[in-house]
Short mmCIF file of C-alpha atoms in Angstrom, two decimals:
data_model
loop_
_atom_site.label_atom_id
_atom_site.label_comp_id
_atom_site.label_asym_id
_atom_site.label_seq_id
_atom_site.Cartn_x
_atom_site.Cartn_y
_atom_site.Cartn_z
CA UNK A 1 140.75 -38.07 205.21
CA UNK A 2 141.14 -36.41 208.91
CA UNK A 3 142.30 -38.26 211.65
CA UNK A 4 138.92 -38.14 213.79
CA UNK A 5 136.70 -38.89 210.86
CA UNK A 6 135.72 -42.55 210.01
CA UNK A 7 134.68 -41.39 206.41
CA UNK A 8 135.75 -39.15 203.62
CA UNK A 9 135.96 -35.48 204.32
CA UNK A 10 133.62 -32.96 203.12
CA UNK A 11 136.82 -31.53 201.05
CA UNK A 12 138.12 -34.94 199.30
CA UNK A 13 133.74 -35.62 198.22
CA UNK A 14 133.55 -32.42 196.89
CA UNK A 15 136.91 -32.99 194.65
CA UNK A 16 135.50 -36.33 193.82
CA UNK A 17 132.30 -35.04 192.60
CA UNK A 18 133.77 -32.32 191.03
CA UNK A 19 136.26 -34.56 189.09
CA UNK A 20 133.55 -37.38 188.26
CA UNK A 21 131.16 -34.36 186.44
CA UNK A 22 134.23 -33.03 184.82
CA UNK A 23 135.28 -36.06 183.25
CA UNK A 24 131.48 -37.17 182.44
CA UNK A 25 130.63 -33.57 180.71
CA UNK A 26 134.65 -33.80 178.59
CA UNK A 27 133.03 -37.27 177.63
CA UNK A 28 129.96 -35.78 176.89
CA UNK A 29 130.91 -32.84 174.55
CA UNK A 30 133.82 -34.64 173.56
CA UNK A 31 131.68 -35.43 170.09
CA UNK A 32 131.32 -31.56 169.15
CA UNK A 33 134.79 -30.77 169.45
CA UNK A 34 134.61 -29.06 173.03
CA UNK A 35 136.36 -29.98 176.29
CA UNK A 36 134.70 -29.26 180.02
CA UNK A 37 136.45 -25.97 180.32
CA UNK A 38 135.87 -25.12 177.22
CA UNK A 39 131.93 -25.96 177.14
CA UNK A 40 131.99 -23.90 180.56
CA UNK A 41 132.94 -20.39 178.64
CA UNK A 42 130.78 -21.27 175.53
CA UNK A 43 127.72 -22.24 177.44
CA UNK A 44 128.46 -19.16 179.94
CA UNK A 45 128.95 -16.67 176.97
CA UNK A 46 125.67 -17.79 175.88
CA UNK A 47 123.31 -16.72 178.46
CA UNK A 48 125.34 -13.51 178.65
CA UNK A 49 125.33 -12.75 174.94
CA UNK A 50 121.26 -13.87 175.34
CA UNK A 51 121.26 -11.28 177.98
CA UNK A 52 122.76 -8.32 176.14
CA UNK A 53 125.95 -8.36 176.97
CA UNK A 54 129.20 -8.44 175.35
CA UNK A 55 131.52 -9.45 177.59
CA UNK A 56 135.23 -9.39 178.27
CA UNK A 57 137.28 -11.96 178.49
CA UNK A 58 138.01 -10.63 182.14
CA UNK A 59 134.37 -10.14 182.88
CA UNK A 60 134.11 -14.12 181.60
CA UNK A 61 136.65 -14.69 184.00
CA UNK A 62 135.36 -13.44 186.71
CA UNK A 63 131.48 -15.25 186.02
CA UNK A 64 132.63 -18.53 185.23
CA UNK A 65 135.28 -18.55 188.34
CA UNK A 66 138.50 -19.11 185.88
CA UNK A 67 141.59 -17.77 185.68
CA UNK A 68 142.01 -14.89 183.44
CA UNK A 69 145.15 -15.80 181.78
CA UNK A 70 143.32 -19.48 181.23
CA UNK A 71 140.08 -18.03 179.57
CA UNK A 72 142.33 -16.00 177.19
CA UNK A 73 143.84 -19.16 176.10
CA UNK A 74 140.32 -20.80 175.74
CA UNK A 75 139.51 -18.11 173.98
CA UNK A 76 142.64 -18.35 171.47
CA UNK A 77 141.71 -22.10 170.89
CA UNK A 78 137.84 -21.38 170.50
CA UNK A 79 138.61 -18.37 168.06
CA UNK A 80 140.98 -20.74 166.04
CA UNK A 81 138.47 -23.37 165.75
CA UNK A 82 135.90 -20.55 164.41
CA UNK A 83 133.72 -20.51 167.47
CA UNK A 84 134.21 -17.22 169.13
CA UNK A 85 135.25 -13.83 167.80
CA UNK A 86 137.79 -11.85 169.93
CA UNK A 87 137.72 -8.20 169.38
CA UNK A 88 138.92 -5.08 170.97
CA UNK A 89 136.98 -3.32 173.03
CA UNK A 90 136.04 0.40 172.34
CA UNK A 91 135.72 1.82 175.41
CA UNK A 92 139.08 0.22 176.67
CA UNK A 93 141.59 -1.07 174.39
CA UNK A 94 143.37 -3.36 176.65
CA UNK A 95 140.17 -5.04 177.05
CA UNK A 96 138.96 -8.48 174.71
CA UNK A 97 135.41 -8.47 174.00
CA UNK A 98 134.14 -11.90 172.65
CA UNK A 99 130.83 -13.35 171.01
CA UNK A 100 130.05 -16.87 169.64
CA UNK A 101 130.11 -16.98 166.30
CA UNK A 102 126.96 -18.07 163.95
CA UNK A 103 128.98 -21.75 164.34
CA UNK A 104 129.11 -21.42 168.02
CA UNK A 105 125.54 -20.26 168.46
CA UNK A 106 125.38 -23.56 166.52
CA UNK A 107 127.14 -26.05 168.52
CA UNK A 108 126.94 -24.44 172.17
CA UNK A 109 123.60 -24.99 171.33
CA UNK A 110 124.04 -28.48 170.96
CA UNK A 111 126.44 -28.86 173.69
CA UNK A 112 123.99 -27.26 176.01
CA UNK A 113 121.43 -29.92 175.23
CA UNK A 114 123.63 -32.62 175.85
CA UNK A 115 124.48 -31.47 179.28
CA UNK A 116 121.26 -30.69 180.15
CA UNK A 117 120.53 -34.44 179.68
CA UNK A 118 123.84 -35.18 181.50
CA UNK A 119 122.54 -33.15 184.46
CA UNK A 120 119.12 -34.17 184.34
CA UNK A 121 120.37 -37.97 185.14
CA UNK A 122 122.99 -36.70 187.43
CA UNK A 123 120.04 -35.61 189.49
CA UNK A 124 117.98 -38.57 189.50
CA UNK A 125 118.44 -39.67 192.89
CA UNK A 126 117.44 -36.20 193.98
CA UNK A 127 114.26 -36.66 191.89
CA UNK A 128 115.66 -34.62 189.05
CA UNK A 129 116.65 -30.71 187.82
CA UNK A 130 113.27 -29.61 189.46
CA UNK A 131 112.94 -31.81 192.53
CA UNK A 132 112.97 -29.84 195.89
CA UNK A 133 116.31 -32.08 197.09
CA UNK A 134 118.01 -30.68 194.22
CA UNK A 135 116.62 -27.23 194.68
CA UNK A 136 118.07 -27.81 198.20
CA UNK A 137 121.47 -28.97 197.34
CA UNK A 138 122.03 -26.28 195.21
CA UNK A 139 121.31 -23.57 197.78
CA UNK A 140 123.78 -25.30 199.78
CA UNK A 141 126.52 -25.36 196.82
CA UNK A 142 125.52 -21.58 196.31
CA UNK A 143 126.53 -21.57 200.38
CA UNK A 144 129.57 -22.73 199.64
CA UNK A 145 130.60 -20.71 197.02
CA UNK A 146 129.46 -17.66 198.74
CA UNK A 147 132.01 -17.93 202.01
CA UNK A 148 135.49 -16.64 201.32
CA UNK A 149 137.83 -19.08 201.24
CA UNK A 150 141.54 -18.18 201.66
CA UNK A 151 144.78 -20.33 202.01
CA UNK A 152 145.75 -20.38 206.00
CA UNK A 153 148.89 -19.01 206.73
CA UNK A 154 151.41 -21.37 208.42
CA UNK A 155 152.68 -20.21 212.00
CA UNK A 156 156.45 -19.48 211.52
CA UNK A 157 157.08 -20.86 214.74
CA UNK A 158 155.71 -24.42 213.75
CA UNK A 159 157.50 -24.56 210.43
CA UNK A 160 161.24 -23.93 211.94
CA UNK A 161 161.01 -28.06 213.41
CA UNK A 162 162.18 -27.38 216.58
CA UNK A 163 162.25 -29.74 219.22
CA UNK A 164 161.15 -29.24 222.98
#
């Protein structure tokens, strides 16, 4: 909490809310064998394989806003338990293409229903997944998201602790 704020900050709500939907979606999917982070590149590879596409695990990375090196080893784990297929690339052979697998259709599926009813009563004091409030509150996340955010750079001259 700042200093001139009565309340919680803006940043330490955000981590709270982020951490309580986390832990309620790894409860959640727990059942079919997924975690959060895992459910997040199943579910995204989903719409993108419904889409057309076949993506990389960079290109993955980059749409579900994790770490490259951490969707690989996501990957590994949801290849091992027969959900995904990890294949090279033609056009680039550095490059890891994946696709769910008939089983992962299959249980993303499932998962995807589950969190859908998960979101639709995290909602409810907006009025629900369709009610203008939450309409509104997910511009403002999109807002959010949007703005660059980089780590501030400490003033060498205030990090050497000297004294007046």
């Amino acid at each position: 909490m700042s200093k001139g704020s009565p309340g919680p900050t803006p940043g330490f709500l955000v981590w709270r809310l982020a951490n309580k939907w986390r832990v309620a979606v790894d409860r959640a999917v727990a059942p079919l064998g997924l975690t959060h982070a895992q459910y997040s590149l199943v579910a995204s590879l989903h719409g993108m394989q419904r889409a057309g596409e076949r993506p990389s695990q960079r290109r993955l990375a980059d749409h579900t806003g994790l770490e490259a090196l951490y969707v690989s080893k996501l990957a590994r784990a949801l290849e091992s338990a027969g959900l995904i297929e990890r294949t090279r690339d033609p056009r680039d052979p550095r490059a890891v293409q994946l696709s769910l697998t008939e089983q992962g259709q299959a249980v993303t599926r499932q998962a995807i229903a589950v969190v859908q009813e998960l979101l639709q009563q995290f909602l409810e004091p907006f009025g629900g997944l369709d009610a203008p409030r939450t309409r509104a509150f997910t511009d403002e996340l999109m807002t959010l998201l949007d703005a660059p955010l980089a780590p501030a750079v400490p003033n060498a001259d205030s990090t050497q602790g000297r004294t007046p």
